[in-house]
Coordinates of C-alpha atoms and ligand atoms in Angstrom, one line a residue:
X1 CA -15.5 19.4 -37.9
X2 CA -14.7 16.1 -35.8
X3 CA -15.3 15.6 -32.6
X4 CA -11.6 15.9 -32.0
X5 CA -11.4 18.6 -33.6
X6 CA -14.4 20.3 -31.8
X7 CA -13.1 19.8 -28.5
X8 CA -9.4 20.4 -29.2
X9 CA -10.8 24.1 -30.3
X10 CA -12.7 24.1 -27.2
X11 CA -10.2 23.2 -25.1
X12 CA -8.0 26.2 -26.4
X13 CA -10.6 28.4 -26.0
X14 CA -12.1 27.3 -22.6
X15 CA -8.6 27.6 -21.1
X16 CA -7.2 30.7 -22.4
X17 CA -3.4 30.8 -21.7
X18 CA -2.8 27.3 -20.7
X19 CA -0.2 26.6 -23.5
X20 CA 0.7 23.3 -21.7
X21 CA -2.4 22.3 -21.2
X22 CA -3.4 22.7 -24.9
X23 CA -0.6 20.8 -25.9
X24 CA -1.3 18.2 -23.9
X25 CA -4.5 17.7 -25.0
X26 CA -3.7 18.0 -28.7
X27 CA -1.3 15.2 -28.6
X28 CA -3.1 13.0 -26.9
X29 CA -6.6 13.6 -28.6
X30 CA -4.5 13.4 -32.1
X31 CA -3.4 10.1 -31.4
X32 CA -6.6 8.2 -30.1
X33 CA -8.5 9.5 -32.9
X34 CA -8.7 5.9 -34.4
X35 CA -11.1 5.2 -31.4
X36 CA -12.8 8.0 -31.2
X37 CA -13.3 8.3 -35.2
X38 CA -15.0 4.7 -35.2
X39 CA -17.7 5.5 -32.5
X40 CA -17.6 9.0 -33.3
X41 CA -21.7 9.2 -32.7
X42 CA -21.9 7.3 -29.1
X43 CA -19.0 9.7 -27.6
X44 CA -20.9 12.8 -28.6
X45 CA -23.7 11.8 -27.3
X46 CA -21.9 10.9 -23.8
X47 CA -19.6 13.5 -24.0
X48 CA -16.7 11.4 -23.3
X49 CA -14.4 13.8 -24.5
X50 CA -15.8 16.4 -23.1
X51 CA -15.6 14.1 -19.7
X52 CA -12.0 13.4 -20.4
X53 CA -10.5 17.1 -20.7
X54 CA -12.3 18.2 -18.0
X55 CA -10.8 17.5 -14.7
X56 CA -13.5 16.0 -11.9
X57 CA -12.3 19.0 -9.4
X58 CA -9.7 21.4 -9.2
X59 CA -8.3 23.3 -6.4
X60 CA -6.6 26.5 -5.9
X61 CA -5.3 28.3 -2.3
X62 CA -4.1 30.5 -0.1
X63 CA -0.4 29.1 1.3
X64 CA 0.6 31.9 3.5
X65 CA 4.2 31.2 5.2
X66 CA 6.6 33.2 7.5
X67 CA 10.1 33.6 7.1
X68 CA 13.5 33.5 8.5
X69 CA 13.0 36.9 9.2
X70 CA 9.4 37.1 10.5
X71 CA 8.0 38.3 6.8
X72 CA 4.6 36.5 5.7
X73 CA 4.8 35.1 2.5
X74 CA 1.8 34.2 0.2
X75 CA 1.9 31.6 -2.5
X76 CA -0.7 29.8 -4.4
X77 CA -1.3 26.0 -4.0
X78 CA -3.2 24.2 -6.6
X79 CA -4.6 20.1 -6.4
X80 CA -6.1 19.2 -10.0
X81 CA -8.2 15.4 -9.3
X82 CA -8.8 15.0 -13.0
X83 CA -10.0 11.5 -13.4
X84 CA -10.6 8.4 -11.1
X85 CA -12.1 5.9 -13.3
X86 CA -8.9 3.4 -12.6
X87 CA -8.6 4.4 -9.3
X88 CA -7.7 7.1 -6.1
X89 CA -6.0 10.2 -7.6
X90 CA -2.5 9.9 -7.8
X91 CA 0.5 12.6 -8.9
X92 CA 2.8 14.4 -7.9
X93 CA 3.6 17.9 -6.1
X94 CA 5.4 20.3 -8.0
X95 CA 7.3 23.3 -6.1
X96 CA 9.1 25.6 -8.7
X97 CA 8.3 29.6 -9.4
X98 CA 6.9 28.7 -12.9
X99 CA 3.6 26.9 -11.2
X100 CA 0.2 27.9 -13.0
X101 CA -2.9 26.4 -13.1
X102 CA -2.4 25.1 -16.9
X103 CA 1.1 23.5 -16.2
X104 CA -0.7 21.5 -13.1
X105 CA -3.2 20.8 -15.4
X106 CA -0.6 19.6 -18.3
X107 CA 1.0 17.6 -15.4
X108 CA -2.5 16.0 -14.3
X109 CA -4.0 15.6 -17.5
X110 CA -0.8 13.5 -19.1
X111 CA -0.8 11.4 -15.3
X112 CA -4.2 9.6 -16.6
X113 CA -3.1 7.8 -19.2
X114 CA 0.7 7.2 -17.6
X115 CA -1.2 5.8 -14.3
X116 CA -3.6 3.6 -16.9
X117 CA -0.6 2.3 -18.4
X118 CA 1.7 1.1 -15.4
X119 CA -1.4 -1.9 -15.3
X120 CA -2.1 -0.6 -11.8
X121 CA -5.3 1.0 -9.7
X122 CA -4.7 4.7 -9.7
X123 CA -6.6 7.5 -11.3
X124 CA -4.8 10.8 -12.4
X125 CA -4.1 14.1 -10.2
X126 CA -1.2 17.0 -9.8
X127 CA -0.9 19.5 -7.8
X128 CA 2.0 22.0 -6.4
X129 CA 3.0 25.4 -5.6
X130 CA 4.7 28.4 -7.1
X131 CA 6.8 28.4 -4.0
X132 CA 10.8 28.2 -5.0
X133 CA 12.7 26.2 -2.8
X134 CA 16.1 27.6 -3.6
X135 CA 17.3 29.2 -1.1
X136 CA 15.4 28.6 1.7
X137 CA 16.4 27.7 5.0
X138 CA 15.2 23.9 6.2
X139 CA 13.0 25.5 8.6
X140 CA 11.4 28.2 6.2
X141 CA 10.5 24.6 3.7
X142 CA 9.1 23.3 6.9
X143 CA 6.7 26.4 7.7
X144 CA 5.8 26.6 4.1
X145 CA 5.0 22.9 3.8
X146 CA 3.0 22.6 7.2
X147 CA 0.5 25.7 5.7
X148 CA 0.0 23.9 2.1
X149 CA -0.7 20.8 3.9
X150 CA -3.0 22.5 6.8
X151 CA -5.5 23.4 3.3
X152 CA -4.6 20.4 1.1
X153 CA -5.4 17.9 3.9
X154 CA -8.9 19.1 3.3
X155 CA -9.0 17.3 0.3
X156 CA -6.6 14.0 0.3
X157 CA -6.5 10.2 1.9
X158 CA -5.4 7.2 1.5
X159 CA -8.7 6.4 -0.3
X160 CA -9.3 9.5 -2.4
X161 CA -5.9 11.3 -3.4
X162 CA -2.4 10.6 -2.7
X163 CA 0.4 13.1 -3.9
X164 CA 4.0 12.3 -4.4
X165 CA 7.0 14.3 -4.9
X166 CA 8.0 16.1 -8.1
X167 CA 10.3 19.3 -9.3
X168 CA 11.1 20.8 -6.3
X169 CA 9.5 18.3 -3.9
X170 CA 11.3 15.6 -2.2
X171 CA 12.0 13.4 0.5
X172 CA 12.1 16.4 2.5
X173 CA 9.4 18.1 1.5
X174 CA 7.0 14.6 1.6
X175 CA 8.1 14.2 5.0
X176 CA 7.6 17.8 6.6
X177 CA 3.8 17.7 4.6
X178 CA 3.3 14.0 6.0
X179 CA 4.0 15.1 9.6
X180 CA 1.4 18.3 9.5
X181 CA -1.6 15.8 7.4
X182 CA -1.5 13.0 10.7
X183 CA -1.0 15.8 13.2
X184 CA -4.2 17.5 11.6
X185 CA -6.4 14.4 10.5
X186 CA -5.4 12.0 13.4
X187 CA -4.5 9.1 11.2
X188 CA -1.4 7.6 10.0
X189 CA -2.0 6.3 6.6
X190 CA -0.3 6.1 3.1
X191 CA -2.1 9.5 2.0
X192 CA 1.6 10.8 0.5
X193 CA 4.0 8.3 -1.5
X194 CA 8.0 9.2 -1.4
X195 CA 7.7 8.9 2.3
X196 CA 11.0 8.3 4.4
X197 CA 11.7 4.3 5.0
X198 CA 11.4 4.7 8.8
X199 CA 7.2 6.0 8.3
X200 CA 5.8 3.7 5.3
X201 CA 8.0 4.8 2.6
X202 CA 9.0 2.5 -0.2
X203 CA 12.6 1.0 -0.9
X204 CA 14.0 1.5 -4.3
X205 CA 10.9 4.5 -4.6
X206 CA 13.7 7.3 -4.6
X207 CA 15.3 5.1 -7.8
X208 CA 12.7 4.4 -9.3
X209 CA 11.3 6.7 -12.3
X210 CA 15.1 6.8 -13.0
X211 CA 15.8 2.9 -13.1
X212 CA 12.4 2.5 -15.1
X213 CA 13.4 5.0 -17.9
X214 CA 16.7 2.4 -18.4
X215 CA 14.6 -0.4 -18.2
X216 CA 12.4 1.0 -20.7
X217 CA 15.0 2.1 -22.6
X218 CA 16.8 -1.3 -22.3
X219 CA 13.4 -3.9 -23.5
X220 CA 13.3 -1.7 -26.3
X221 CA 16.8 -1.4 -27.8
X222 CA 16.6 -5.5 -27.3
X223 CA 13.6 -5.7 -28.6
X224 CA 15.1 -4.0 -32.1
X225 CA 18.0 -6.1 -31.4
X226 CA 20.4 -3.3 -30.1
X227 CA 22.1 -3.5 -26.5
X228 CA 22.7 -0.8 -24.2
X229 CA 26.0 -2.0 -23.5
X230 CA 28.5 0.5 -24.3
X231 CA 26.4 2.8 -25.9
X232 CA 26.9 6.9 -25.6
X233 CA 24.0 8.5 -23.2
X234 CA 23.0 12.0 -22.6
X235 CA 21.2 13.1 -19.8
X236 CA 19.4 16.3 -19.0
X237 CA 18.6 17.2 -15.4
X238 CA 20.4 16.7 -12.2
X239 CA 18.0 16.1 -9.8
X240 CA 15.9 12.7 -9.0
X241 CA 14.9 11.6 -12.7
X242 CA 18.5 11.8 -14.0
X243 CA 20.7 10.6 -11.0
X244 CA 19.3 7.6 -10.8
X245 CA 18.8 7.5 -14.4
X246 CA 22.5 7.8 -15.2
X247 CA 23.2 5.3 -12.0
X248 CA 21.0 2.4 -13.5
X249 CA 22.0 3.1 -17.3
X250 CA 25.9 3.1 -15.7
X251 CA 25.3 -0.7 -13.8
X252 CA 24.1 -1.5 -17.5
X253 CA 27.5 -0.8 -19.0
X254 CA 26.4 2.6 -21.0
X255 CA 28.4 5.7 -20.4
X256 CA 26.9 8.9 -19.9
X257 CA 28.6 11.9 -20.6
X258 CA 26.3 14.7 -19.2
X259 CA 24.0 16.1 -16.9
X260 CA 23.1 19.9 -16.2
X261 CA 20.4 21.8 -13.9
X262 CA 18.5 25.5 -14.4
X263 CA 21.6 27.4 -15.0
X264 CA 24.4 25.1 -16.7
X265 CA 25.6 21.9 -18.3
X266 CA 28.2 19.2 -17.5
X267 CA 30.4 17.5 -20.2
X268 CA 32.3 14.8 -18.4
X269 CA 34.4 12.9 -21.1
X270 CA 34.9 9.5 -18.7
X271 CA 31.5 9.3 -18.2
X272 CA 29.4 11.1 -15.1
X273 CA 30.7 10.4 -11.4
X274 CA 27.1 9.8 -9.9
X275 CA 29.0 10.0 -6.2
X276 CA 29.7 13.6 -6.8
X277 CA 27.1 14.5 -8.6
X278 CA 24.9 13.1 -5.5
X279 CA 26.8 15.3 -2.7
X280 CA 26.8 18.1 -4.7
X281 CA 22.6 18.3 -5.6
X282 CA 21.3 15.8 -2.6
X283 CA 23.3 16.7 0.4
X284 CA 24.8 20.2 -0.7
X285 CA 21.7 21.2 -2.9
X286 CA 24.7 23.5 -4.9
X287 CA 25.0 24.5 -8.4
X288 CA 26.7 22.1 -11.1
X289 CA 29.8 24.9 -11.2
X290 CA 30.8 22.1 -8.0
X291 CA 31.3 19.5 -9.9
X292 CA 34.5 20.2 -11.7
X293 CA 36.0 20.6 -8.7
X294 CA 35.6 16.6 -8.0
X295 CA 36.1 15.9 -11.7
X296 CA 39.2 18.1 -13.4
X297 CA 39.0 16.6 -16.7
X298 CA 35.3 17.7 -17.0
X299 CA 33.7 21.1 -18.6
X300 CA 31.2 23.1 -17.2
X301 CA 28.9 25.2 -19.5
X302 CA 26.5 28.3 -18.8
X303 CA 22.9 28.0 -20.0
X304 CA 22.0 25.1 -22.3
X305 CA 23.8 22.8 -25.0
X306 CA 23.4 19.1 -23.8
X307 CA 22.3 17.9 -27.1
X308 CA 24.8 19.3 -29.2
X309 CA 27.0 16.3 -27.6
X310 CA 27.2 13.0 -29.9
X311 CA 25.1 10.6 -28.7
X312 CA 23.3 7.2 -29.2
X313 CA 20.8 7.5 -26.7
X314 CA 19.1 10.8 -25.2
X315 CA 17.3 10.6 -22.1
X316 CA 15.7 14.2 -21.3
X317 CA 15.0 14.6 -17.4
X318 CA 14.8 18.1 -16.8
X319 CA 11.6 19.5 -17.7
X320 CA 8.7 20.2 -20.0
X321 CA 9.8 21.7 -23.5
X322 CA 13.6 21.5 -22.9
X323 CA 14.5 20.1 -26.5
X324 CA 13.7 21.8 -29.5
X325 CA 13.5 21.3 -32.8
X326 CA 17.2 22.9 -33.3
X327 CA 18.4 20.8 -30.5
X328 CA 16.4 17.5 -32.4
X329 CA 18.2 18.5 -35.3
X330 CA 21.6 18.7 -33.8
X331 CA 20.5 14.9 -32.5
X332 CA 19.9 13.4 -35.5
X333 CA 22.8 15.0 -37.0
X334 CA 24.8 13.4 -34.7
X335 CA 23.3 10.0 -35.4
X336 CA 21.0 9.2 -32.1
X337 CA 19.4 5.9 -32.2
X338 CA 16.6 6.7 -29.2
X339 CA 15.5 9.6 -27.4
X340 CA 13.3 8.2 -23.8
X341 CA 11.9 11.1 -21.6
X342 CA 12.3 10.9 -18.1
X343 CA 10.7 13.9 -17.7
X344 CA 7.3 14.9 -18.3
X345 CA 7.2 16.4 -21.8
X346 CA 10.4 18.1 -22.2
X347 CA 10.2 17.6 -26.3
X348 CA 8.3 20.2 -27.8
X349 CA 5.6 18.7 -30.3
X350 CA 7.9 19.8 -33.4
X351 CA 10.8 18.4 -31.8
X352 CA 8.8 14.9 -31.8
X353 CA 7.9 14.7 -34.8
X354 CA 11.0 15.6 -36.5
X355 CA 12.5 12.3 -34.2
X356 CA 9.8 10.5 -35.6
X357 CA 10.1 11.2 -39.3
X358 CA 13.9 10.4 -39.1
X359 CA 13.3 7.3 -37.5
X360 CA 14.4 7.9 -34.1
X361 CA 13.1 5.4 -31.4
X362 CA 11.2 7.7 -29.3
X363 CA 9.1 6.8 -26.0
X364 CA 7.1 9.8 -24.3
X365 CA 7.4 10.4 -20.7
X366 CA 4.1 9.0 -19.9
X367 CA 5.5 5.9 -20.8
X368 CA 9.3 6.2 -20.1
X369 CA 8.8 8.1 -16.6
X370 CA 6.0 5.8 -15.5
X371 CA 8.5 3.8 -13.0
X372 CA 7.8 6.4 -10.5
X373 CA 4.3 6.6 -10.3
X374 CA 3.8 2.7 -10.8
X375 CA 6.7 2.0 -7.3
X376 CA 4.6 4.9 -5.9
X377 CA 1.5 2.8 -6.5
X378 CA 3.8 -0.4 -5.0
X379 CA 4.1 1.8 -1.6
X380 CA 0.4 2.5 -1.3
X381 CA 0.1 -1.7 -1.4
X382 CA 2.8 -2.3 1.3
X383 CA 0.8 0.1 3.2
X384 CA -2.6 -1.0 3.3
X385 CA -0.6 -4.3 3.8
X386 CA 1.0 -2.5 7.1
X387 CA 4.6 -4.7 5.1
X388 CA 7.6 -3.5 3.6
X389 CA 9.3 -5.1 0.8
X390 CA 13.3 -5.9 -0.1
X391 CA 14.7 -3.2 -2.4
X392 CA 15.1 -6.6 -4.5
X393 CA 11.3 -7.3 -4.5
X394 CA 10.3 -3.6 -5.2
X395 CA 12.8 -3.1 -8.0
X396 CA 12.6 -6.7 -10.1
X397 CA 8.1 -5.6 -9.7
X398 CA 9.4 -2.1 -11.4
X399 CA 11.6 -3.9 -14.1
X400 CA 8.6 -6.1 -15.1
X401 CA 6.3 -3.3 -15.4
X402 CA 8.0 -1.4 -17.4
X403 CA 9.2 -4.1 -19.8
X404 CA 5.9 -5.4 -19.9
X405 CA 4.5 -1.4 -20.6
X406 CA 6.8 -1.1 -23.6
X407 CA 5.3 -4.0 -25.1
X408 CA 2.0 -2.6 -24.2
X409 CA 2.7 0.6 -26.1
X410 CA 4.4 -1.6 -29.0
X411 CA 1.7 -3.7 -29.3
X412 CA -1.1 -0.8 -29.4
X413 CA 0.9 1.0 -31.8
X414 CA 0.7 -2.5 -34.2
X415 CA -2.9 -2.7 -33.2
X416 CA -4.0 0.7 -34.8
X417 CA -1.4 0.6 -37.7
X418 CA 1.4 3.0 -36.0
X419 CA 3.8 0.4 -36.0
X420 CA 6.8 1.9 -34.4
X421 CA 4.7 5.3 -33.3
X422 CA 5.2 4.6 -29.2
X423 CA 3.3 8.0 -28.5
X424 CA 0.7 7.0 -30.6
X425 CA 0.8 3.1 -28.7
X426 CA 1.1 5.2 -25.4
X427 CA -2.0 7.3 -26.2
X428 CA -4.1 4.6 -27.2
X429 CA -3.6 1.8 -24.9
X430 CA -3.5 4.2 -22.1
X431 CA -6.6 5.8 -23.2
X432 CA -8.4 2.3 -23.9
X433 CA -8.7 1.6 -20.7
X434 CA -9.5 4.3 -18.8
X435 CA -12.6 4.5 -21.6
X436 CA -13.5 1.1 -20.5
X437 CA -13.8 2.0 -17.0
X438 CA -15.5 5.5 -17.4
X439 CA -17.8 3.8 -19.9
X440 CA -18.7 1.0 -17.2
X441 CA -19.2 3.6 -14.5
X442 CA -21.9 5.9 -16.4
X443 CA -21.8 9.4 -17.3
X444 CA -20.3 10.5 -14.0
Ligands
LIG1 P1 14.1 17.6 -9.4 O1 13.6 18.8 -8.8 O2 14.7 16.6 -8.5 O3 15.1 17.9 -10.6 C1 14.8 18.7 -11.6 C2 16.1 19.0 -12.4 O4 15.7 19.7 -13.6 C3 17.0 19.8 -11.6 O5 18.3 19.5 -12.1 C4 16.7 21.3 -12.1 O6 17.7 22.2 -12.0 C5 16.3 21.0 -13.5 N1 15.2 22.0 -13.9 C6 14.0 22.2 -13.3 N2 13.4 23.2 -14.0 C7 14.2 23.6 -14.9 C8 14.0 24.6 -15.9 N3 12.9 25.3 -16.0 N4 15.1 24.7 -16.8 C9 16.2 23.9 -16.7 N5 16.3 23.0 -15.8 C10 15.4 22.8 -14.9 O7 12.8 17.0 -10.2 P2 12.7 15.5 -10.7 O8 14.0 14.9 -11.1 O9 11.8 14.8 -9.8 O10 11.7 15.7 -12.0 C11 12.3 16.0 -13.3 C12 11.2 15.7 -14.4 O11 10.8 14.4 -14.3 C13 10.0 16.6 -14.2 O12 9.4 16.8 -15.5 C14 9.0 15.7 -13.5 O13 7.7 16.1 -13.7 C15 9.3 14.4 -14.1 N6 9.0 13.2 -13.3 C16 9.5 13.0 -12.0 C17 9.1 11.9 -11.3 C18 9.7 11.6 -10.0 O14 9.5 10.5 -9.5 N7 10.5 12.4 -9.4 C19 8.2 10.9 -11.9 C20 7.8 11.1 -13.3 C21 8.2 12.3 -13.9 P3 18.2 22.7 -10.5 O15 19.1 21.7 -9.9 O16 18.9 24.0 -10.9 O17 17.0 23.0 -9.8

């Protein structure tokens, strides 16, 4: 059996019901077999692989909470530091009901080889809660934030492990766990990214992952000599991902004709009103059933269907494993050109590879989503400069990174004979550097 092979297997059956996880690992140990095939011999006997699947710590704990009510409340936090080669730990915080080990594992194992490819000094982490947010008062978030913080400050700094927001956590959230880390530790330092502008946070951060996907999506419709311009979009998601997502792809003169959230979808005919769309998830935090009352002309659908709509381009920015193969199917059908994730592996594996086969330009969120962590990595800088940037500065640094990580991915992708295959490109230039590093550093 090959070393792949060998520790995809083990990988399965070291991690028993981690589906994510495994997936994870498969795709990305699939596509840098080129590498590891050619020095098959010298990564046995350092166990790179081994070293690579395996994250350098992970942490699981108590969060108990009180609410409204006086009731204690116990949830589980988790913090997975899976590699530092490149750099401090860096990822996001995820707060949704459906948190497990092997989905903050997915998460941190997938951050690696984004944070390798934005060109910038961060090593890969995740970490979150199975705490739901819905619902809650502002003052029940607060409680529940202060005690994940009053364990997870244990194990974070501006040096070692910086979180960001995710599903579930955001400016909010970052702030409330920002307050409870300096009251505990003493020290005011960039140890969370996604921070509020008046205490270190970033401009254009809040836009970012959103405005990258575009220009992402944008360098490489030019680069096949297509333009954004007019072109049909449809979005998945309502929350950060896709409303700044459909804002920046709107500005570029493409319309996009839906959006939807955990329990419905939006058609909007003459394209999505972002204004609305903003009051009704940022300041109301209400259900998409809202938003045909700001938009008549507009449908509203129960459960899922976004990708039955014609389109040229698909951005998915919802969650892991939200298109299938039916819904690929319905896609192609339908004649889209490219399909960029925003989120963090929403296309199931089959789903991929059907896009693939039929031609479809598709770019994996550890590419397409990599705005996010790379501005995040742009506020730790103006930190430990003690500056703050324009929005201007902060968002033409984004548009160059990701133009110049899509012909990064392109060029990989050329490099090991995948021309066009830009998970493959992702895989491989992602993972060539962070071998470089680990190899460099010893077996650590
Ligand atoms: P938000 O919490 O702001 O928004 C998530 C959106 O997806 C909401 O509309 C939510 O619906 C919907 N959603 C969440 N879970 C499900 C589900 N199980 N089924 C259907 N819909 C669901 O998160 P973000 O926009 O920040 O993140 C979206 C994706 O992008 C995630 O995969 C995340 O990991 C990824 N990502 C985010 C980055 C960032 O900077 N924020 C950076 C890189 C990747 P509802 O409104 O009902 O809750």
């Amino acid at each position: 059996m090959s070393y792949v092979d060998e520790i995809i297997q083990q990988v399965t059956e070291k991690n028993p019901g981690e589906p994510e996880f495994h997936q994870a690992v498969r795709e990305v140990l699939d596509s840098i077999r080129p590498i590891v095939d050619a020095n098959e011999e010298k990564f046995r006997r350092d166990a790179v692989l081994e070293r690579l699947v395996n994250p350098e710590r992970q942490i699981k704990f108590r969060v108990p909470w009180i609410d409204d009510q006086g009731n204690a409340h116990v949830n589980t936090g988790y913090r997975v530091q899976f590699n530092s080669a490149i750099g401090p730990y860096k990822g996001g915080l995820r707060l949704h009901p459906s948190v497990n080990v092997g989905i903050i594992k997915f998460l941190g194992f997938e951050q690696i080889f984004k944070n390798s490819l934005t060109g910038l000094p961060i090593g890969g982490g995740k970490g979150g809660s199975d705490f739901d947010p819905k619902g809650k008062s502002d003052r029940e978030i607060m409680n529940f934030c202060q005690s994940f913080m009053t364990e997870l400050c244990k194990y974070i700094g501006a040096d070692t492990d910086v979180p960001a927001g995710d599903i579930g956590t955001g400016a909010r959230e970052i702030g409330y766990m920002f307050g409870q880390y300096k009251r505990i530790r003493g020290v005011f330092e960039g140890v969370l990214t996604g921070k509020g502008l008046t205490f270190g946070g970033s401009l254009a951060r809040t836009e970012a992952t959103g405005y990258g996907l575009l220009y992402l999506t944008d360098e490489l419709l030019r680069s096949h000599a297509y333009t954004i311009k007019d072109k049909t979009v449809v979005v998945s998601g309502a929350g950060n991902v896709a409303i700044y997502a459909i804002q920046k792809a709107q500005q570029l003169g493409a319309k996009v004709v839906t959006c939807s959230d955990s329990t419905g979808w939006v058609y909007d005919p003459d394209g999505i009103d972002v204004a609305a769309l903003k009051e009704i998830k940022e300041v109301k935090r209400a259900r998409l059933t809202e938003y045909k009352s700001y938009r008549p002309n507009s449908e509203y659908h129960e459960g899922r269907g976004v990708w039955t709509i014609k389109c040229d381009i698909a951005l998915p920015c919802a969650t892991q494993n939200e298109l299938d193969i039916e819904d690929a199917k319905a896609l192609v059908k339908n004649g889209v050109l490219a399909v960029c994730e925003g989120a963090n592996m929403p296309t199931t594996e089959e789903a991929t590879k059907y896009f693939q086969d039929n031609n479809v330009f598709f770019v994996p969120g550890k590419a397409a989503n990599a705005g996010g962590v790379a501005t995040s990595a742009l506020e730790m800088s103006q930190n430990s400069e003690r500056m703050s940037w324009t929005f201007e500065e902060v968002d033409s640094k984004l548009k160059k990174i990701m133009e110049n990580l899509y012909h990064n991915i392109d060029d990989a992708a050329k490099k090991y004979g995948f021309e066009g295959n830009y998970v493959a490109g992702a895989n491989l230039a992602g993972f060539e550097k962070v071998l470089n590093a680990m190899n460099a550093q010893g077996i650590v």
